[in-house]
PDB file of C-alpha atoms in Angstrom:
ATOM      1  CA  UNK V 142     150.783 -48.803  57.618  1.00 61.00           C
ATOM      2  CA  UNK V 143     149.617 -46.169  60.970  1.00 69.00           C
ATOM      3  CA  UNK V 144     152.171 -47.083  64.123  1.00 76.00           C
ATOM      4  CA  UNK V 145     150.446 -47.174  67.176  1.00 74.00           C
ATOM      5  CA  UNK V 146     146.973 -47.956  68.873  1.00 73.00           C
ATOM      6  CA  UNK V 147     144.470 -50.689  67.145  1.00 78.00           C
ATOM      7  CA  UNK V 148     141.833 -48.551  67.880  1.00 73.00           C
ATOM      8  CA  UNK V 149     143.128 -45.965  65.513  1.00 70.00           C
ATOM      9  CA  UNK V 150     143.981 -48.088  62.774  1.00 73.00           C
ATOM     10  CA  UNK V 151     147.510 -48.939  63.870  1.00 74.00           C
ATOM     11  CA  UNK V 152     149.483 -51.758  65.488  1.00 80.00           C
ATOM     12  CA  UNK V 153     153.181 -52.000  66.143  1.00 81.00           C
ATOM     13  CA  UNK V 154     154.738 -54.090  63.730  1.00 82.00           C
ATOM     14  CA  UNK V 155     157.178 -51.111  62.288  1.00 77.00           C
ATOM     15  CA  UNK V 156     157.335 -51.298  58.209  1.00 73.00           C
ATOM     16  CA  UNK V 157     160.903 -51.368  56.855  1.00 74.00           C
ATOM     17  CA  UNK V 158     162.457 -51.010  53.413  1.00 75.00           C
ATOM     18  CA  UNK V 159     165.552 -51.970  52.691  1.00 78.00           C
ATOM     19  CA  UNK V 160     167.207 -50.329  48.908  1.00 78.00           C
ATOM     20  CA  UNK V 161     168.664 -47.809  46.509  1.00 77.00           C
ATOM     21  CA  UNK V 162     168.453 -44.347  47.510  1.00 71.00           C
ATOM     22  CA  UNK V 163     167.509 -42.266  44.910  1.00 70.00           C
ATOM     23  CA  UNK V 164     168.421 -38.977  46.319  1.00 69.00           C
ATOM     24  CA  UNK V 165     170.008 -36.276  43.763  1.00 71.00           C
ATOM     25  CA  UNK V 166     173.824 -35.218  43.682  1.00 72.00           C
ATOM     26  CA  UNK V 167     173.509 -31.230  44.488  1.00 70.00           C
ATOM     27  CA  UNK V 168     175.581 -30.411  42.320  1.00 72.00           C
ATOM     28  CA  UNK V 169     174.120 -31.332  39.011  1.00 76.00           C
ATOM     29  CA  UNK V 170     176.641 -33.329  36.231  1.00 77.00           C
ATOM     30  CA  UNK V 171     177.333 -29.929  33.635  1.00 76.00           C
ATOM     31  CA  UNK V 172     178.720 -28.382  36.934  1.00 71.00           C
ATOM     32  CA  UNK V 173     180.331 -31.214  38.328  1.00 74.00           C
ATOM     33  CA  UNK V 174     182.400 -31.440  34.863  1.00 74.00           C
ATOM     34  CA  UNK V 175     183.467 -27.845  34.181  1.00 69.00           C
ATOM     35  CA  UNK V 176     184.423 -27.672  38.096  1.00 64.00           C
ATOM     36  CA  UNK V 177     188.908 -28.602  37.927  1.00 63.00           C
ATOM     37  CA  UNK V 178     189.267 -26.991  41.429  1.00 61.00           C
ATOM     38  CA  UNK V 179     188.561 -28.168  44.616  1.00 66.00           C
ATOM     39  CA  UNK V 180     186.459 -26.482  48.079  1.00 74.00           C
ATOM     40  CA  UNK V 181     188.430 -24.740  50.136  1.00 79.00           C
ATOM     41  CA  UNK V 182     188.431 -25.718  54.006  1.00 89.00           C
ATOM     42  CA  UNK V 183     187.296 -23.481  56.578  1.00 92.00           C
ATOM     43  CA  UNK V 184     189.993 -23.729  58.874  1.00 94.00           C
ATOM     44  CA  UNK V 185     189.150 -22.355  61.808  1.00 95.00           C
ATOM     45  CA  UNK V 186     185.503 -20.277  61.618  1.00 96.00           C
ATOM     46  CA  UNK V 187     182.618 -18.326  63.558  1.00 97.00           C
ATOM     47  CA  UNK V 188     179.987 -17.698  62.044  1.00 96.00           C
ATOM     48  CA  UNK V 189     176.833 -16.684  63.645  1.00 95.00           C
ATOM     49  CA  UNK V 190     172.839 -16.833  61.416  1.00 94.00           C
ATOM     50  CA  UNK V 191     173.093 -12.943  60.263  1.00 94.00           C
ATOM     51  CA  UNK V 192     169.469 -12.820  62.158  1.00 94.00           C
ATOM     52  CA  UNK V 193     172.632 -12.494  65.217  1.00 94.00           C
ATOM     53  CA  UNK V 194     174.701  -9.595  64.507  1.00 94.00           C
ATOM     54  CA  UNK V 195     173.514  -6.071  65.483  1.00 85.00           C
ATOM     55  CA  UNK V 196     172.543  -3.786  61.919  1.00 83.00           C
ATOM     56  CA  UNK V 197     174.716  -1.110  61.228  1.00 82.00           C
ATOM     57  CA  UNK V 198     176.672  -1.090  64.944  1.00 86.00           C
ATOM     58  CA  UNK V 199     179.927  -1.430  63.900  1.00 91.00           C
ATOM     59  CA  UNK V 200     181.632   0.670  61.148  1.00 87.00           C
ATOM     60  CA  UNK V 201     185.306   1.112  60.511  1.00 84.00           C
ATOM     61  CA  UNK V 202     186.573   4.752  58.464  1.00 71.00           C
ATOM     62  CA  UNK V 203     188.803   6.607  59.323  1.00 65.00           C
ATOM     63  CA  UNK V 204     190.885   5.977  62.296  1.00 73.00           C
ATOM     64  CA  UNK V 205     188.426   3.845  63.789  1.00 85.00           C
ATOM     65  CA  UNK V 206     189.615   0.228  63.338  1.00 91.00           C
ATOM     66  CA  UNK V 207     187.624  -3.314  64.168  1.00 94.00           C
ATOM     67  CA  UNK V 208     188.871  -7.151  64.844  1.00 95.00           C
ATOM     68  CA  UNK V 209     188.598 -10.076  66.127  1.00 97.00           C
ATOM     69  CA  UNK V 210     191.166 -13.186  68.187  1.00 98.00           C
ATOM     70  CA  UNK V 211     191.380 -16.210  67.814  1.00 98.00           C
ATOM     71  CA  UNK V 212     193.216 -19.349  68.122  1.00 98.00           C
ATOM     72  CA  UNK V 213     193.272 -22.840  67.218  1.00 97.00           C
ATOM     73  CA  UNK V 214     194.629 -25.910  68.086  1.00 97.00           C
ATOM     74  CA  UNK V 215     194.911 -28.304  64.449  1.00 95.00           C
ATOM     75  CA  UNK V 216     197.270 -30.906  66.323  1.00 95.00           C
ATOM     76  CA  UNK V 217     199.538 -30.761  63.932  1.00 96.00           C
ATOM     77  CA  UNK V 218     201.242 -27.970  66.256  1.00 97.00           C
ATOM     78  CA  UNK V 219     201.128 -25.382  62.768  1.00 97.00           C
ATOM     79  CA  UNK V 220     198.587 -24.535  59.997  1.00 97.00           C
ATOM     80  CA  UNK V 221     198.299 -22.687  57.517  1.00 96.00           C
ATOM     81  CA  UNK V 222     195.514 -20.313  56.525  1.00 97.00           C
ATOM     82  CA  UNK V 223     195.616 -17.809  53.140  1.00 96.00           C
ATOM     83  CA  UNK V 224     192.201 -15.892  52.974  1.00 96.00           C
ATOM     84  CA  UNK V 225     190.448 -14.572  55.481  1.00 97.00           C
ATOM     85  CA  UNK V 226     186.251 -14.059  55.489  1.00 96.00           C
ATOM     86  CA  UNK V 227     184.339 -11.144  56.864  1.00 96.00           C
ATOM     87  CA  UNK V 228     180.510 -10.020  56.454  1.00 96.00           C
ATOM     88  CA  UNK V 229     180.941  -6.863  55.418  1.00 94.00           C
ATOM     89  CA  UNK V 230     179.103  -3.778  53.689  1.00 93.00           C
ATOM     90  CA  UNK V 231     178.754  -0.227  53.832  1.00 89.00           C
ATOM     91  CA  UNK V 232     176.773   2.499  53.427  1.00 85.00           C
ATOM     92  CA  UNK V 233     175.618   3.404  50.098  1.00 83.00           C
ATOM     93  CA  UNK V 234     177.530   7.223  50.450  1.00 79.00           C
ATOM     94  CA  UNK V 235     180.833   5.608  51.156  1.00 74.00           C
ATOM     95  CA  UNK V 236     183.067   6.193  48.986  1.00 71.00           C
ATOM     96  CA  UNK V 237     187.171   6.374  48.942  1.00 74.00           C
ATOM     97  CA  UNK V 238     190.227   3.918  48.923  1.00 79.00           C
ATOM     98  CA  UNK V 239     190.234   0.062  50.283  1.00 86.00           C
ATOM     99  CA  UNK V 240     189.229  -1.350  53.888  1.00 90.00           C
ATOM    100  CA  UNK V 241     192.573  -2.645  54.791  1.00 92.00           C
ATOM    101  CA  UNK V 242     192.949  -6.561  56.444  1.00 95.00           C
ATOM    102  CA  UNK V 243     195.450  -7.460  58.535  1.00 97.00           C
ATOM    103  CA  UNK V 244     196.313 -10.625  59.930  1.00 98.00           C
ATOM    104  CA  UNK V 245     198.838 -10.812  62.864  1.00 97.00           C
ATOM    105  CA  UNK V 246     200.275 -11.614  65.943  1.00 98.00           C
ATOM    106  CA  UNK V 247     198.778  -8.079  67.556  1.00 96.00           C
ATOM    107  CA  UNK V 248     195.717  -5.831  67.748  1.00 95.00           C
ATOM    108  CA  UNK V 249     197.201  -3.420  64.386  1.00 91.00           C
ATOM    109  CA  UNK V 250     200.759  -4.623  64.624  1.00 92.00           C
ATOM    110  CA  UNK V 251     202.924  -8.002  64.109  1.00 96.00           C
ATOM    111  CA  UNK V 252     201.334  -7.782  60.348  1.00 97.00           C
ATOM    112  CA  UNK V 253     201.407 -10.968  58.486  1.00 98.00           C
ATOM    113  CA  UNK V 254     199.361 -11.106  55.217  1.00 98.00           C
ATOM    114  CA  UNK V 255     197.220  -8.671  54.900  1.00 97.00           C
ATOM    115  CA  UNK V 256     194.732  -7.646  52.363  1.00 96.00           C
ATOM    116  CA  UNK V 257     192.581  -4.873  51.196  1.00 93.00           C
ATOM    117  CA  UNK V 258     189.209  -4.366  48.941  1.00 92.00           C
ATOM    118  CA  UNK V 259     187.539  -2.005  47.430  1.00 89.00           C
ATOM    119  CA  UNK V 260     184.680   0.434  49.740  1.00 87.00           C
ATOM    120  CA  UNK V 261     183.053   0.481  45.930  1.00 86.00           C
ATOM    121  CA  UNK V 262     183.144  -3.885  45.447  1.00 90.00           C
ATOM    122  CA  UNK V 263     180.859  -4.108  48.573  1.00 91.00           C
ATOM    123  CA  UNK V 264     176.955  -4.784  48.336  1.00 91.00           C
ATOM    124  CA  UNK V 265     174.804  -2.491  50.931  1.00 91.00           C
ATOM    125  CA  UNK V 266     173.117  -5.307  53.492  1.00 92.00           C
ATOM    126  CA  UNK V 267     175.484  -7.932  54.900  1.00 94.00           C
ATOM    127  CA  UNK V 268     176.955 -10.771  52.576  1.00 95.00           C
ATOM    128  CA  UNK V 269     179.575 -12.837  53.453  1.00 96.00           C
ATOM    129  CA  UNK V 270     183.239 -11.297  51.443  1.00 95.00           C
ATOM    130  CA  UNK V 271     186.559 -13.382  51.039  1.00 96.00           C
ATOM    131  CA  UNK V 272     189.961 -11.737  50.938  1.00 96.00           C
ATOM    132  CA  UNK V 273     192.875 -12.701  49.192  1.00 96.00           C
ATOM    133  CA  UNK V 274     196.072 -13.150  51.537  1.00 97.00           C
ATOM    134  CA  UNK V 275     199.059 -11.211  50.446  1.00 97.00           C
ATOM    135  CA  UNK V 276     200.976 -14.105  50.950  1.00 97.00           C
ATOM    136  CA  UNK V 277     199.818 -17.770  52.740  1.00 96.00           C
ATOM    137  CA  UNK V 278     200.641 -17.305  57.069  1.00 97.00           C
ATOM    138  CA  UNK V 279     202.000 -20.446  59.112  1.00 97.00           C
ATOM    139  CA  UNK V 280     200.464 -20.009  62.009  1.00 97.00           C
ATOM    140  CA  UNK V 281     201.457 -22.336  65.627  1.00 98.00           C
ATOM    141  CA  UNK V 282     198.745 -24.532  67.868  1.00 97.00           C
ATOM    142  CA  UNK V 283     197.277 -22.729  70.970  1.00 98.00           C
ATOM    143  CA  UNK V 284     198.639 -18.918  69.319  1.00 98.00           C
ATOM    144  CA  UNK V 285     196.194 -16.190  69.726  1.00 98.00           C
ATOM    145  CA  UNK V 286     195.970 -14.463  66.494  1.00 98.00           C
ATOM    146  CA  UNK V 287     194.578 -10.791  65.851  1.00 98.00           C
ATOM    147  CA  UNK V 288     192.365 -10.239  62.859  1.00 98.00           C
ATOM    148  CA  UNK V 289     192.225  -6.842  62.734  1.00 96.00           C
ATOM    149  CA  UNK V 290     189.584  -4.656  59.751  1.00 94.00           C
ATOM    150  CA  UNK V 291     191.043  -0.613  59.302  1.00 87.00           C
ATOM    151  CA  UNK V 292     189.112   1.892  56.887  1.00 72.00           C
ATOM    152  CA  UNK V 293     190.612   5.768  56.026  1.00 66.00           C
ATOM    153  CA  UNK V 294     187.875   8.155  54.380  1.00 63.00           C
ATOM    154  CA  UNK V 295     184.370   8.646  54.478  1.00 61.00           C
ATOM    155  CA  UNK V 296     181.705   6.618  54.558  1.00 67.00           C
ATOM    156  CA  UNK V 297     181.351   3.760  57.303  1.00 80.00           C
ATOM    157  CA  UNK V 298     181.781  -0.031  56.342  1.00 89.00           C
ATOM    158  CA  UNK V 299     180.068  -2.368  58.768  1.00 91.00           C
ATOM    159  CA  UNK V 300     181.068  -5.940  59.989  1.00 94.00           C
ATOM    160  CA  UNK V 301     178.631  -8.177  62.129  1.00 95.00           C
ATOM    161  CA  UNK V 302     179.456  -8.317  65.311  1.00 96.00           C
ATOM    162  CA  UNK V 303     177.932 -10.805  66.881  1.00 96.00           C
ATOM    163  CA  UNK V 304     176.856  -8.955  70.361  1.00 95.00           C
ATOM    164  CA  UNK V 305     175.662 -12.919  72.216  1.00 95.00           C
ATOM    165  CA  UNK V 306     178.387 -14.569  70.467  1.00 95.00           C
ATOM    166  CA  UNK V 307     179.799 -17.464  71.805  1.00 95.00           C
ATOM    167  CA  UNK V 308     183.177 -17.984  70.557  1.00 97.00           C
ATOM    168  CA  UNK V 309     185.018 -20.231  73.125  1.00 96.00           C
ATOM    169  CA  UNK V 310     188.668 -19.445  71.027  1.00 96.00           C
ATOM    170  CA  UNK V 311     188.668 -15.212  70.612  1.00 97.00           C
ATOM    171  CA  UNK V 312     187.186 -12.060  71.340  1.00 97.00           C
ATOM    172  CA  UNK V 313     186.146  -9.020  69.311  1.00 97.00           C
ATOM    173  CA  UNK V 314     188.296  -6.574  69.752  1.00 96.00           C
ATOM    174  CA  UNK V 315     186.583  -2.658  69.904  1.00 93.00           C
ATOM    175  CA  UNK V 316     188.964   0.379  68.431  1.00 89.00           C
ATOM    176  CA  UNK V 317     190.905   0.693  71.716  1.00 90.00           C
ATOM    177  CA  UNK V 318     192.283  -2.138  71.447  1.00 92.00           C
ATOM    178  CA  UNK V 319     189.658  -4.062  73.959  1.00 96.00           C
ATOM    179  CA  UNK V 320     189.039  -7.306  73.913  1.00 96.00           C
ATOM    180  CA  UNK V 321     185.409  -7.483  74.406  1.00 95.00           C
ATOM    181  CA  UNK V 322     183.913 -10.195  75.734  1.00 92.00           C
ATOM    182  CA  UNK V 323     180.205 -11.694  74.491  1.00 93.00           C
ATOM    183  CA  UNK V 324     181.239 -10.103  71.491  1.00 96.00           C
ATOM    184  CA  UNK V 325     182.681 -12.356  68.241  1.00 97.00           C
ATOM    185  CA  UNK V 326     182.558 -11.261  65.250  1.00 97.00           C
ATOM    186  CA  UNK V 327     181.685 -12.989  62.433  1.00 97.00           C
ATOM    187  CA  UNK V 328     185.314 -14.189  60.978  1.00 97.00           C
ATOM    188  CA  UNK V 329     186.378 -17.388  58.577  1.00 97.00           C
ATOM    189  CA  UNK V 330     189.926 -18.424  58.222  1.00 97.00           C
ATOM    190  CA  UNK V 331     190.630 -20.484  54.929  1.00 95.00           C
ATOM    191  CA  UNK V 332     193.179 -22.696  53.340  1.00 94.00           C
ATOM    192  CA  UNK V 333     193.092 -23.112  49.733  1.00 88.00           C
ATOM    193  CA  UNK V 334     192.555 -26.361  49.134  1.00 74.00           C
ATOM    194  CA  UNK V 335     195.061 -27.464  45.850  1.00 64.00           C
ATOM    195  CA  UNK V 336     194.545 -29.729  42.808  1.00 55.00           C
ATOM    196  CA  UNK V 337     197.959 -31.953  43.307  1.00 52.00           C
ATOM    197  CA  UNK V 338     200.251 -33.361  39.882  1.00 50.00           C
ATOM    198  CA  UNK V 339     198.732 -36.948  39.880  1.00 52.00           C
ATOM    199  CA  UNK V 340     201.169 -39.041  39.937  1.00 53.00           C
ATOM    200  CA  UNK V 341     201.724 -43.015  38.825  1.00 50.00           C
ATOM    201  CA  UNK V 342     203.518 -45.217  41.568  1.00 53.00           C
ATOM    202  CA  UNK V 343     205.275 -48.332  41.308  1.00 51.00           C
ATOM    203  CA  UNK V 344     206.142 -47.274  38.132  1.00 50.00           C
ATOM    204  CA  UNK V 345     207.299 -49.067  35.565  1.00 51.00           C
ATOM    205  CA  UNK V 346     211.067 -48.705  33.551  1.00 52.00           C
ATOM    206  CA  UNK V 347     210.313 -48.495  29.932  1.00 49.00           C
ATOM    207  CA  UNK V 348     212.759 -49.284  27.503  1.00 52.00           C
ATOM    208  CA  UNK V 349     212.829 -46.983  24.535  1.00 52.00           C
ATOM    209  CA  UNK V 350     209.852 -47.956  22.344  1.00 50.00           C
ATOM    210  CA  UNK V 351     210.722 -47.796  18.633  1.00 53.00           C
ATOM    211  CA  UNK V 352     207.366 -47.906  16.208  1.00 52.00           C
ATOM    212  CA  UNK V 353     207.516 -49.767  13.344  1.00 52.00           C
ATOM    213  CA  UNK V 354     208.114 -48.281   9.893  1.00 51.00           C
TER     214      UNK V 354
END
């Protein structure tokens, strides 16, 4: 019954109930049965709403590289990433070679691992695009690293950049290599989850077992 003023049909007796929670699982049983992996772990990221990203304002093509710096403290001294995810999209008329993405110790230098993506595989509206790095990168806590994106050929590929960014661990880097305070590129640094083989702990030492004739 309503809670509140008696003149309005309410009272101040707060009702409660106990029993099982019957919320449905988000993923169907058949999908669970078919999935034999673990979800990736996003280690460090800046994930603003698409509504906050400037439209068609930050394009990379030819000699116009762009990027983002970041740092992270895992508490373990080092951490690893093997994928990067960026908000990327293209002009409808874009053609030419792939877009190259480096993870390094400076903007355009000290490359630790890299990836590339064909322009033709990108859509024409904002979307997260995940790139698998050429090797797993082991990074040091509290050290600044750089995501460096460079395209060649004609036609722009656009990156999602927040002109009022709030990421505290780094900055958007413009084509001159300068950090731009108050702006941040949307990014995710990801570590793939792996399925370890099951281990039988404290197993007894079994002798040979012979089958009866």
